[in-house]
Tab-separated table of C-alpha atoms and ligand atoms in Angstrom:
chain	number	residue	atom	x	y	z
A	994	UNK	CA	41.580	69.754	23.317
A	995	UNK	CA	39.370	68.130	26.302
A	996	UNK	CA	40.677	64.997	27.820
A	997	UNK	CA	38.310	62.379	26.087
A	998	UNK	CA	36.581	59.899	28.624
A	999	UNK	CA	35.938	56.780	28.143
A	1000	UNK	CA	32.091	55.875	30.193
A	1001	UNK	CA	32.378	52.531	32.102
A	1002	UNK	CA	28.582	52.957	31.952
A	1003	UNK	CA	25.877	55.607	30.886
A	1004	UNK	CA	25.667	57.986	34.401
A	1005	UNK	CA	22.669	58.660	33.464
A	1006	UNK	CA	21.176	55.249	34.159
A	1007	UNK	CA	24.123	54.783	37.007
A	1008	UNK	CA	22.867	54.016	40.551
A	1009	UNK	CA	25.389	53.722	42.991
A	1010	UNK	CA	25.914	50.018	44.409
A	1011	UNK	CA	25.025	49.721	48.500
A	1012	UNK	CA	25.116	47.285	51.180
A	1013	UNK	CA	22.350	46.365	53.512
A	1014	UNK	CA	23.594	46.722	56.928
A	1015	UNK	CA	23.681	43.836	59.568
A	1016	UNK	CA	21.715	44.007	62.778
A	1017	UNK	CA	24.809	43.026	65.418
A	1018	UNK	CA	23.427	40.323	67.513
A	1019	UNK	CA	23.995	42.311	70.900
A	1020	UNK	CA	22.005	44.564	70.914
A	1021	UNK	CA	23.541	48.151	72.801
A	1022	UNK	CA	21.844	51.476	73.612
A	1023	UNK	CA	23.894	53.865	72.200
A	1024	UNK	CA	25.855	55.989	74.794
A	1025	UNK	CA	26.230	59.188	72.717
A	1026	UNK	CA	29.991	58.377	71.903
A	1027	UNK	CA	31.068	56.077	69.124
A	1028	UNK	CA	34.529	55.925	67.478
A	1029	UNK	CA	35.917	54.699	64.023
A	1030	UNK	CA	39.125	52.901	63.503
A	1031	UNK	CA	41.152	55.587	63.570
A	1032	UNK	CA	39.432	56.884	66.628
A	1033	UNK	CA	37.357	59.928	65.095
A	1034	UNK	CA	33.983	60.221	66.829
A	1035	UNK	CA	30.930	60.720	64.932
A	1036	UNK	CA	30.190	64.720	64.871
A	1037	UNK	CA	28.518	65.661	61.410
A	1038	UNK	CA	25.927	64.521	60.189
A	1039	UNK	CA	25.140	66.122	56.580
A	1040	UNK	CA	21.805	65.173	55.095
A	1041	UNK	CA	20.837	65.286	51.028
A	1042	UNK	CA	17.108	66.196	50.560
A	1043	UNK	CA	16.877	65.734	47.182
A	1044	UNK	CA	19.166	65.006	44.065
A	1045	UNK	CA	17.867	67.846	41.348
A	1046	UNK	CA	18.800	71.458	41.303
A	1047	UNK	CA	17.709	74.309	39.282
A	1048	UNK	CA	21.287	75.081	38.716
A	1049	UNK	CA	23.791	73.074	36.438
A	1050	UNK	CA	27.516	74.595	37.690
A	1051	UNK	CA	29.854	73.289	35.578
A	1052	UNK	CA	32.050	71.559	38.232
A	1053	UNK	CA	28.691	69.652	39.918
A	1054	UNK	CA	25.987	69.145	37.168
A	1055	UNK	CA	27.583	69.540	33.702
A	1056	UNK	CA	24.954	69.721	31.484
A	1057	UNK	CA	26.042	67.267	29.262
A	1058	UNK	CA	25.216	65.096	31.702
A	1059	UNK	CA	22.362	66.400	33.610
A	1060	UNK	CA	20.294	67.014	30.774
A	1061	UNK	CA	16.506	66.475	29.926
A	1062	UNK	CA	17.036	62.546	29.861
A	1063	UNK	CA	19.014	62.052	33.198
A	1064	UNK	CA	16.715	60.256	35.528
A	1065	UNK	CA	16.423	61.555	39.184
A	1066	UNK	CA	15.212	59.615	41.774
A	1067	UNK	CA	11.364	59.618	41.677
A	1068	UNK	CA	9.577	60.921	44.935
A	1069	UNK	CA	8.712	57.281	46.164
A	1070	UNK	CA	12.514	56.810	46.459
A	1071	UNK	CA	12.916	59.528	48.395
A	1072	UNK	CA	13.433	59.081	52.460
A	1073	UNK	CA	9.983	60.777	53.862
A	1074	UNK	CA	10.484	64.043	56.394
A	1075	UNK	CA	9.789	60.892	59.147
A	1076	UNK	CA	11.988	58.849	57.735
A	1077	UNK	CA	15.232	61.581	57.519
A	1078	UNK	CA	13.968	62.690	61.235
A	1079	UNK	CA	13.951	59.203	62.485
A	1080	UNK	CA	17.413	58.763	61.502
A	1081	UNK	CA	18.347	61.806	62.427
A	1082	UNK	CA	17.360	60.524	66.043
A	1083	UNK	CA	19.368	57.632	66.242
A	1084	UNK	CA	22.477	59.972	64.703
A	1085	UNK	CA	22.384	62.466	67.089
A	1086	UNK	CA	21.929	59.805	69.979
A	1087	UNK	CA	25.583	58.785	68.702
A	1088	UNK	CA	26.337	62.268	69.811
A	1089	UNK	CA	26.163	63.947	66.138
A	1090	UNK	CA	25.753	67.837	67.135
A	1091	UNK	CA	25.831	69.264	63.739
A	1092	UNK	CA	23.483	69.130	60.815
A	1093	UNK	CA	23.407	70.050	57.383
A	1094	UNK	CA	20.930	69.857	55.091
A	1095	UNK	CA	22.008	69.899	51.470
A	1096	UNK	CA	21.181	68.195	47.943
A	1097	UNK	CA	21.048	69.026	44.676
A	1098	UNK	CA	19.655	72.127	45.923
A	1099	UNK	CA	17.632	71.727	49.643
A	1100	UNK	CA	15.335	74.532	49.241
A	1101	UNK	CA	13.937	72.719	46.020
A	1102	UNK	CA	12.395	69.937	48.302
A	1103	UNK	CA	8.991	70.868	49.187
A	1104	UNK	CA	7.828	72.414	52.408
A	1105	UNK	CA	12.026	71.988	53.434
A	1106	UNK	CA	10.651	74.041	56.358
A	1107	UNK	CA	8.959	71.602	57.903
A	1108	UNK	CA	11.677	69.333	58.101
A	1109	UNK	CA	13.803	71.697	59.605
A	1110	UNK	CA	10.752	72.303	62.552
A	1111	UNK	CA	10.751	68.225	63.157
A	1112	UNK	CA	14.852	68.423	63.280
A	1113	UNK	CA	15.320	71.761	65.873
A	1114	UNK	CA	13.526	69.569	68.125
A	1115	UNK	CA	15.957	66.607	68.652
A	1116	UNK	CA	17.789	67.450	71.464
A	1117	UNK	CA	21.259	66.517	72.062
A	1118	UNK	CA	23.258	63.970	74.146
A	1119	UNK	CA	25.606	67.462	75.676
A	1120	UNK	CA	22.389	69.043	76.013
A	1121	UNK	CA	23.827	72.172	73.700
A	1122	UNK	CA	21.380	73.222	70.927
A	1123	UNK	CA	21.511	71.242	67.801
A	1124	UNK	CA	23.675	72.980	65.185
A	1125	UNK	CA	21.084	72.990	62.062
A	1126	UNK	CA	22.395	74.526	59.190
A	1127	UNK	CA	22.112	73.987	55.050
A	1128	UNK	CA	23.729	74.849	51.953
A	1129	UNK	CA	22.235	76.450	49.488
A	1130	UNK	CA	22.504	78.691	45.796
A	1131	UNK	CA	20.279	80.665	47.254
A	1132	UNK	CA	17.943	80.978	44.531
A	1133	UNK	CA	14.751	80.606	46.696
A	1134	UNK	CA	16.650	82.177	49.876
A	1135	UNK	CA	15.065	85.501	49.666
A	1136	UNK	CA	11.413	84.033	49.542
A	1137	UNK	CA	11.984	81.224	52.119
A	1138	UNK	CA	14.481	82.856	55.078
A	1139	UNK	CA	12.327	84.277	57.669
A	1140	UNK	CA	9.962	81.029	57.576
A	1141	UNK	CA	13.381	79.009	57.590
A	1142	UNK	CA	14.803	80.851	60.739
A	1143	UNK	CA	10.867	80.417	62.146
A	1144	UNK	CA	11.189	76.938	61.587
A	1145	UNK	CA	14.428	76.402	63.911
A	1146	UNK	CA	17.246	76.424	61.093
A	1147	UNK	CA	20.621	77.959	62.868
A	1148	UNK	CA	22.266	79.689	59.635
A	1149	UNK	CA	23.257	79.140	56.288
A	1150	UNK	CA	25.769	79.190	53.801
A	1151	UNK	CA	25.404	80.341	50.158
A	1152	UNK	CA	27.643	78.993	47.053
A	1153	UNK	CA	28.450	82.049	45.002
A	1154	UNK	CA	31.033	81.492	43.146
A	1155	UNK	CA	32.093	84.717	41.580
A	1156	UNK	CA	31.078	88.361	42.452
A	1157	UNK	CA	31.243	89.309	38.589
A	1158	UNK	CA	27.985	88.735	36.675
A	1159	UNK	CA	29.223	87.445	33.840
A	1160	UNK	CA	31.045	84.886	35.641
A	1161	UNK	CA	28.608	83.697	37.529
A	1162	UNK	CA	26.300	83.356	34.982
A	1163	UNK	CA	28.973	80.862	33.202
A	1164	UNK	CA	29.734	78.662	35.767
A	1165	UNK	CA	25.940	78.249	37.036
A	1166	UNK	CA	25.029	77.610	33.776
A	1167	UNK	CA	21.677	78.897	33.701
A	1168	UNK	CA	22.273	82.419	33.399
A	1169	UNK	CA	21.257	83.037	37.274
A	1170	UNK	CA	22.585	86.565	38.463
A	1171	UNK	CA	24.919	87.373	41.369
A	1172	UNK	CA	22.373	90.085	42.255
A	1173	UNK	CA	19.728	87.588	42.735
A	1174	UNK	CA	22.335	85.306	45.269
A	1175	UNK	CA	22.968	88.739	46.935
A	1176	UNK	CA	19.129	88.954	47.473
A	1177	UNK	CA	18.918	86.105	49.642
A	1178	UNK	CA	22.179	86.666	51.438
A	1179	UNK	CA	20.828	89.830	52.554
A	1180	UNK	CA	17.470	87.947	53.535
A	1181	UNK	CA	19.329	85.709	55.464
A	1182	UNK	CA	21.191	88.363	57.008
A	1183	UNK	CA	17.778	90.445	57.960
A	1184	UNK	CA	16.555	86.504	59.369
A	1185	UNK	CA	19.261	86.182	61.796
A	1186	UNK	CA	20.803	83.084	60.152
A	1187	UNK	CA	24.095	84.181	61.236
A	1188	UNK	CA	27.107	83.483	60.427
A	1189	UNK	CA	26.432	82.690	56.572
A	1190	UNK	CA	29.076	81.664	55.220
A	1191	UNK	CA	29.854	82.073	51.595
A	1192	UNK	CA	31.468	79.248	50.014
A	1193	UNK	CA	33.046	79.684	46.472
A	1194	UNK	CA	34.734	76.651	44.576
A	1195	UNK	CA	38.232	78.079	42.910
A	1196	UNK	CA	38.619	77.065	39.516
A	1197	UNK	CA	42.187	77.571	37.462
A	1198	UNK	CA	41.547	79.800	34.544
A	1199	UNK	CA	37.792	79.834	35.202
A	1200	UNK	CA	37.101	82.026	38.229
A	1201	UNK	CA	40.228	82.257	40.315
A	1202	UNK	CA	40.332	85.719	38.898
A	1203	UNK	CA	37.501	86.405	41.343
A	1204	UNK	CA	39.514	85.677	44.590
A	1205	UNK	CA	40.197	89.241	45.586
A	1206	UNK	CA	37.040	90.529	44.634
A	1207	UNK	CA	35.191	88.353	46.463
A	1208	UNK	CA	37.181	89.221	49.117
A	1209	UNK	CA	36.842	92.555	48.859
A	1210	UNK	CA	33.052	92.709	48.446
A	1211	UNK	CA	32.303	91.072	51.610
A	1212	UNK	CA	34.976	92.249	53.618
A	1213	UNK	CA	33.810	93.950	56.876
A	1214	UNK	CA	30.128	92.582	56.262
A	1215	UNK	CA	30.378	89.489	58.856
A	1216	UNK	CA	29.656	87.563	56.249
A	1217	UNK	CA	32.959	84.752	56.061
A	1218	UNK	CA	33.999	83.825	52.154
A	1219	UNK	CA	35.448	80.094	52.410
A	1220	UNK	CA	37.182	79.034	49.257
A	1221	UNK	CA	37.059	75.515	48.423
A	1222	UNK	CA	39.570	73.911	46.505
A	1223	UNK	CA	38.185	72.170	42.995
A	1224	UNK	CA	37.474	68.577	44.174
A	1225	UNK	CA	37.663	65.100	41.985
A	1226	UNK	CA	34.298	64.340	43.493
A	1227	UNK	CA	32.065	62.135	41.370
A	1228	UNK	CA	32.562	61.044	37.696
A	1229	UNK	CA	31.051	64.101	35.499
A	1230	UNK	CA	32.901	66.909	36.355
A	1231	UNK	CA	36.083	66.111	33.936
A	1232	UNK	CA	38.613	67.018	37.104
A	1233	UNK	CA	42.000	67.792	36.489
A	1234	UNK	CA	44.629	68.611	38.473
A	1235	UNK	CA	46.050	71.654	37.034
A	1236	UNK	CA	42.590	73.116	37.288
A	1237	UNK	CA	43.103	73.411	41.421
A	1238	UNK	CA	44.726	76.453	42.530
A	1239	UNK	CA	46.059	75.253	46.184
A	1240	UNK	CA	44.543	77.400	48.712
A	1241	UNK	CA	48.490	78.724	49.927
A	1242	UNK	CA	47.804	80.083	46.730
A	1243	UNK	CA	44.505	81.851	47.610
A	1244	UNK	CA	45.729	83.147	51.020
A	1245	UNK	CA	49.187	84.661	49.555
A	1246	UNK	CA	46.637	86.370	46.955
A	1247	UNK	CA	44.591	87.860	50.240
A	1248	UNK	CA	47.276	88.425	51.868
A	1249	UNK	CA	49.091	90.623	49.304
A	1250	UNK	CA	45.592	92.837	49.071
A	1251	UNK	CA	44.818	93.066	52.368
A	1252	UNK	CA	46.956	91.891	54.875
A	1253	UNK	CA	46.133	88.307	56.916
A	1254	UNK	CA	46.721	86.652	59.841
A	1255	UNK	CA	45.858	83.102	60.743
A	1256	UNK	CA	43.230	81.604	63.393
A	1257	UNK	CA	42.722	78.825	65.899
A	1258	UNK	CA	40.139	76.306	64.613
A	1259	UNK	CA	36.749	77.044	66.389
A	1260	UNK	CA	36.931	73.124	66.760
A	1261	UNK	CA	38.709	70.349	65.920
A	1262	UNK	CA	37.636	68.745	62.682
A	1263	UNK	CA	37.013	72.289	61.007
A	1264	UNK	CA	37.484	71.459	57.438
A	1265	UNK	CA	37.865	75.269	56.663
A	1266	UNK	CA	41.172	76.871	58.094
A	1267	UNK	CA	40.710	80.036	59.023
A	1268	UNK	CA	42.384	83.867	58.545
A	1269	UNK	CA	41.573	87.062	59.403
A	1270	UNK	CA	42.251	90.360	58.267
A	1271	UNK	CA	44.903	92.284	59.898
A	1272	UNK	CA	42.643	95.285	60.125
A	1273	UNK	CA	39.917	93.527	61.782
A	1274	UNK	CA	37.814	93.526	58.509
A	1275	UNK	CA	36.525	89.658	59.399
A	1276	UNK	CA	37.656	86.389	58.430
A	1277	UNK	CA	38.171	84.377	55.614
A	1278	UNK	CA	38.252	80.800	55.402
A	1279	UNK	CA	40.388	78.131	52.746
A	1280	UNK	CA	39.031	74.405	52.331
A	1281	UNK	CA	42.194	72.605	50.940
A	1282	UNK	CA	40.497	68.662	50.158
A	1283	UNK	CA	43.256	68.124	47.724
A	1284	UNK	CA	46.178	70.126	48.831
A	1285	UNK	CA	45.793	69.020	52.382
A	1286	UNK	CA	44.072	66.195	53.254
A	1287	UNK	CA	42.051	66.468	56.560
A	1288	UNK	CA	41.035	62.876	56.752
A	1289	UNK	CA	42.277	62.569	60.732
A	1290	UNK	CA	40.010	64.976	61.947
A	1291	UNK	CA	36.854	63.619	59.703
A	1292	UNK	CA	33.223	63.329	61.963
A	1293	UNK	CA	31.238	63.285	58.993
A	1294	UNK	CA	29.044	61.002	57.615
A	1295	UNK	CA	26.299	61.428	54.480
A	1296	UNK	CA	22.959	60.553	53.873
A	1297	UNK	CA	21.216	60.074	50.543
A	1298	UNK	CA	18.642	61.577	49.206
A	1299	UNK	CA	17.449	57.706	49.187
A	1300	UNK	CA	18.596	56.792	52.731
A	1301	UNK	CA	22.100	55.058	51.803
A	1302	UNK	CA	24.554	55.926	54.100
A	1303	UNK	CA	28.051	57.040	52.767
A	1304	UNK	CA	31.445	57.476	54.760
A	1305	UNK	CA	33.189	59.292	52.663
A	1306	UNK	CA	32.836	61.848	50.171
A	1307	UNK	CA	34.647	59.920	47.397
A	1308	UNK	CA	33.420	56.567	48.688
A	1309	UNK	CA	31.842	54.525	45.855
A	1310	UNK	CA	29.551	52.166	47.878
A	1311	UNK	CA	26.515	53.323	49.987
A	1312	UNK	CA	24.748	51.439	53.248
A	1313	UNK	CA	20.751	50.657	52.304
A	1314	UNK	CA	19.879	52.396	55.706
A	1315	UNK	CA	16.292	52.697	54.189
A	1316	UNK	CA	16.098	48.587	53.455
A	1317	UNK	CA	16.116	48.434	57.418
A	1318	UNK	CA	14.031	51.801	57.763
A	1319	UNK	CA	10.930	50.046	56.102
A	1320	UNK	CA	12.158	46.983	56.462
A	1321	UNK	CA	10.297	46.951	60.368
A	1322	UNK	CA	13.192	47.235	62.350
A	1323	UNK	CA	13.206	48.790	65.705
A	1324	UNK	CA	15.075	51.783	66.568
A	1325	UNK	CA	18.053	50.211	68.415
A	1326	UNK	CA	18.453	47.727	66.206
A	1327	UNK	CA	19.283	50.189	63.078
A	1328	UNK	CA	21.009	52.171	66.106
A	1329	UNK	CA	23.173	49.154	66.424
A	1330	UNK	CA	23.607	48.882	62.929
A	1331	UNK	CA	24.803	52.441	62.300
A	1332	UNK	CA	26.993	51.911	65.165
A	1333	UNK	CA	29.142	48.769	63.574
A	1334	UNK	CA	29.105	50.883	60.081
A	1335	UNK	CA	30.816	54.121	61.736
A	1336	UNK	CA	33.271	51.643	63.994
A	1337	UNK	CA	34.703	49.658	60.678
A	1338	UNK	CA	34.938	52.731	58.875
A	1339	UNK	CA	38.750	53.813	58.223
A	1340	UNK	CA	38.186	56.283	54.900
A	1341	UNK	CA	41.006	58.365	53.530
A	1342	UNK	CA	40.536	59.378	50.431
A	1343	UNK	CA	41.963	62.285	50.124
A	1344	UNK	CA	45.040	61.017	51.990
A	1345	UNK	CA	45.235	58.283	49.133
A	1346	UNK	CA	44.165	60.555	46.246
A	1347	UNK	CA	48.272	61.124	45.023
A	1348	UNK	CA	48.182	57.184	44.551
A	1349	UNK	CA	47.422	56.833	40.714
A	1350	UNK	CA	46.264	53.247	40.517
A	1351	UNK	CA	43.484	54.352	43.871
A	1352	UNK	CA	42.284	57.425	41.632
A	1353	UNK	CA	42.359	55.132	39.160
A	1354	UNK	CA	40.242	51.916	40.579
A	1355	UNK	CA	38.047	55.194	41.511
A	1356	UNK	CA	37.604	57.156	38.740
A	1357	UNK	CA	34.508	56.361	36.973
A	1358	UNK	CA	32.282	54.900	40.135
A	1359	UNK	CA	32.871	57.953	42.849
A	1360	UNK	CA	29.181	59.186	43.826
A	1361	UNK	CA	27.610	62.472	42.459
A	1362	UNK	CA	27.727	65.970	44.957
A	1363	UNK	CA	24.817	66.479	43.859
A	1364	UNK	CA	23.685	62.974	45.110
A	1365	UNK	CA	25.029	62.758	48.085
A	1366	UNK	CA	25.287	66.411	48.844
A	1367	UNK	CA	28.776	68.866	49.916
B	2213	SAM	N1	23.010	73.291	45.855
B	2213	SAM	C1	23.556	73.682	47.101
B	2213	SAM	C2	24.707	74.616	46.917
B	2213	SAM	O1	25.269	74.710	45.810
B	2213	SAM	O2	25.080	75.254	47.895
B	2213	SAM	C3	23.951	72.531	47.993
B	2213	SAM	C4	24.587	71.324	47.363
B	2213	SAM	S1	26.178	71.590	46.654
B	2213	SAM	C5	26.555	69.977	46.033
B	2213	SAM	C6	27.167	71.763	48.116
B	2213	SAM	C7	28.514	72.413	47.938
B	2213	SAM	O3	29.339	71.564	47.181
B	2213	SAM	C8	28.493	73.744	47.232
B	2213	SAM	O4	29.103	74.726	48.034
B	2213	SAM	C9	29.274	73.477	45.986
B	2213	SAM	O5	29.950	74.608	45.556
B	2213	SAM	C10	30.201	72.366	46.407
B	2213	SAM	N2	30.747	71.577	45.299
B	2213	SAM	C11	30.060	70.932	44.333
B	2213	SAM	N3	30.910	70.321	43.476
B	2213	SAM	C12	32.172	70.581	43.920
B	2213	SAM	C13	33.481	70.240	43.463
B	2213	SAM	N4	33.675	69.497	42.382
B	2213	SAM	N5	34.539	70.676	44.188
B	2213	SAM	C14	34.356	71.438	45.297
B	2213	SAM	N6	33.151	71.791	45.778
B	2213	SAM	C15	32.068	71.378	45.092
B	2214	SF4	FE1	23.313	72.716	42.138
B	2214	SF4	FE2	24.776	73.194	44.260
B	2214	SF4	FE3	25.644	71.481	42.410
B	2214	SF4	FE4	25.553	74.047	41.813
B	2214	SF4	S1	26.824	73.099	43.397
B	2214	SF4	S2	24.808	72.385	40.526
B	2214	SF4	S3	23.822	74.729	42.936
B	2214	SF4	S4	23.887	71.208	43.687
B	2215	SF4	FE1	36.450	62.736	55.153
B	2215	SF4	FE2	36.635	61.266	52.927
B	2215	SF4	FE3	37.029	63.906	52.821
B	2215	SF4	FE4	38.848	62.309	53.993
B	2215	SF4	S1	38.292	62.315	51.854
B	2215	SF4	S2	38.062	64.269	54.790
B	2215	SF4	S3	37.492	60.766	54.927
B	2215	SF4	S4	35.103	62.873	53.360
């Protein structure tokens, strides 16, 4: 029997509440460095292009809820390519080095190449390329990734969440194929847009059946499989706990096929922890959000598809960046302001997420991934 829920209100009229930032009175220019109150600098900055997606996986976009009467965000509430590369400016002058692009489903936001051209350009504070990347099901990634690579974009990663068909087609929802995913990996490959990644969200009794095939399909290919632990993120997906298989779990399953060794981090923050094959077959990668929290190390902050600016991934209260974008504000000033939001921040979630009563205060008011993007 499913766990019956009880909506605090209908999600498909629910926009999230925000905050319109204050303008500190002294006014700095921003030095490429700023810390939080736990003292983790501001890396990662991961931005959602739009909220809809051709795709309605069951743990993201149940289709009970993201049906014909859901209301996305219409185009005018959209941040313009100007607006996202504006504020993609005044990020990266706060020494952010890394950006994704993500959604709902980035390659669905028209001319998305574009975008990418006007973000390649921003050059760092180190003076080391700009790390542009996105996320995507790869459903338009055969058509679009020579014009993407053109266009300055640094690699990708695809979501593919099972290597059997069948499979696949159930938790996508639409009946997409995993031939049609391995399409536009393959494009991707032939582009350059190395090293995809291939991330796959492990479901108890739903697809963690597909571990060691995954594993074994793109073994020795370069390509790296990162499995993601299922995540309480947002209020649709009817989470449950026994429905995550901790990623020990995944890497003792690896390990007992093929043999693996861990890695260092490439940097610190990595969300992924990484193993390689003891043969030298490649690498593998486990995202454990609920069995390990990784809150210390946390650079990242999110931008809506809207312009609000969340700290978290489970926060439940966005910053109106785009009331001060058209609001005729100059560019330190929302520099400054971005600044005081990223020093008060002191998220946790996932540290807090085995306290019942802060799941609970939570539950029903925790931002959409497909809002606010993975
Ligand atoms: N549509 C694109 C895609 O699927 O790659 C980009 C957006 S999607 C929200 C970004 C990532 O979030 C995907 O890799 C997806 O699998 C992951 N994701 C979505 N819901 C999740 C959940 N409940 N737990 C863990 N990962 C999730
Ligand atoms: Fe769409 Fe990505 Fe969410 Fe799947 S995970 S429904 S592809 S946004
Ligand atoms: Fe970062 Fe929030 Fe995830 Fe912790 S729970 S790692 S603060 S996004």
């Amino acid at each position: 029997m499913t766990e019956s829920v009880i909506p605090i209100f209908d999600l498909r009229e629910h926009r999230y509440h925000s905050m319109r930032p204050s303008i500190p009175e002294q006014l700095q220019q921003p030095d490429g460095l700023v810390a939080d109150l736990r003292g983790r600098p501001l890396h990662d900055l991961r931005i959602s292009v739009t909220d809809r997606c051709n795709f309605r996986c069951v743990y993201c976009m149940p289709k009970e809820v993201f049906d014909k009467d859901y209301r996305f965000l219409p185009h005018s509430e959209l941040l313009s390519f100007e607006e996202i590369e504006r504020t993609a400016r005044l990020f990266v002058a706060h020494g952010v080095e890394k950006i994704r692009l993500t959604g709902g489903e980035p390659l669905l936001r028209k001319n998305i190449e574009k975008l990418v051209d006007m973000l390649a350009r921003i050059p760092t504070v180190s003076g080391r390329p700009l790390d542009l990347t996105l996320t995507t099901n790869a459903s338009l990634l055969a058509r679009k990734a020579t014009s993407l690579r053109d266009a300055g974009l640094s690699r990708v990663s695809v979501s593919l969440d099972a290597i059997d068909d069948p499979t696949f087609r159930r938790m996508n929802d639409v009946d997409f194929a995993v031939a049609d995913v391995l399409r536009g990996i393959e494009a991707a490959q032939a582009a350059g847009l190395a090293p995809i990644k291939v991330n796959m969200v492990v479901k108890r009794g739903t697809n963690d059946d597909q571990i060691v095939p995954m594993a074994r399909h793109f073994r020795g290919t370069g390509i790296i499989v990162r499995f993601i632990e299922f995540m309480d993120v947002g209020a649709s997906n009817h989470w449950r706990m026994d429905e995550v298989l901790p990623s020990s779990e995944v890497v003792s399953r690896i390990d007992a096929a093929f043999g693996l060794e861990p890695m260092d981090p490439n940097y610190s923050g990595e969300t992924a922890k990484r193993w390689r094959y003891r043969d030298g077959a490649g690498e593998i990668g486990v995202i454990s959000s609920v069995t390990q929290a990784f809150c210390g190390d946390c650079s990242r902050i999110r931008l809506s598809t809207e312009g609000r600016l969340y700290l978290c991934l489970f926060a439940t209260e966005g910053y109106d960046l785009r009331a001060l974008l058209r609001g005729g504000y100059s560019d330190l000033q929302i520099s400054n302001a971005i600044a005081a939001i990223w020093r008060a921040r002191q998220d946790n979630y996932s540290e807090q997420r085995g306290n019942p009563s802060v799941r609970a205060a939570r539950a029903a008011q925790k931002i959409e991934m497909s809002y606010i993007g993975g």
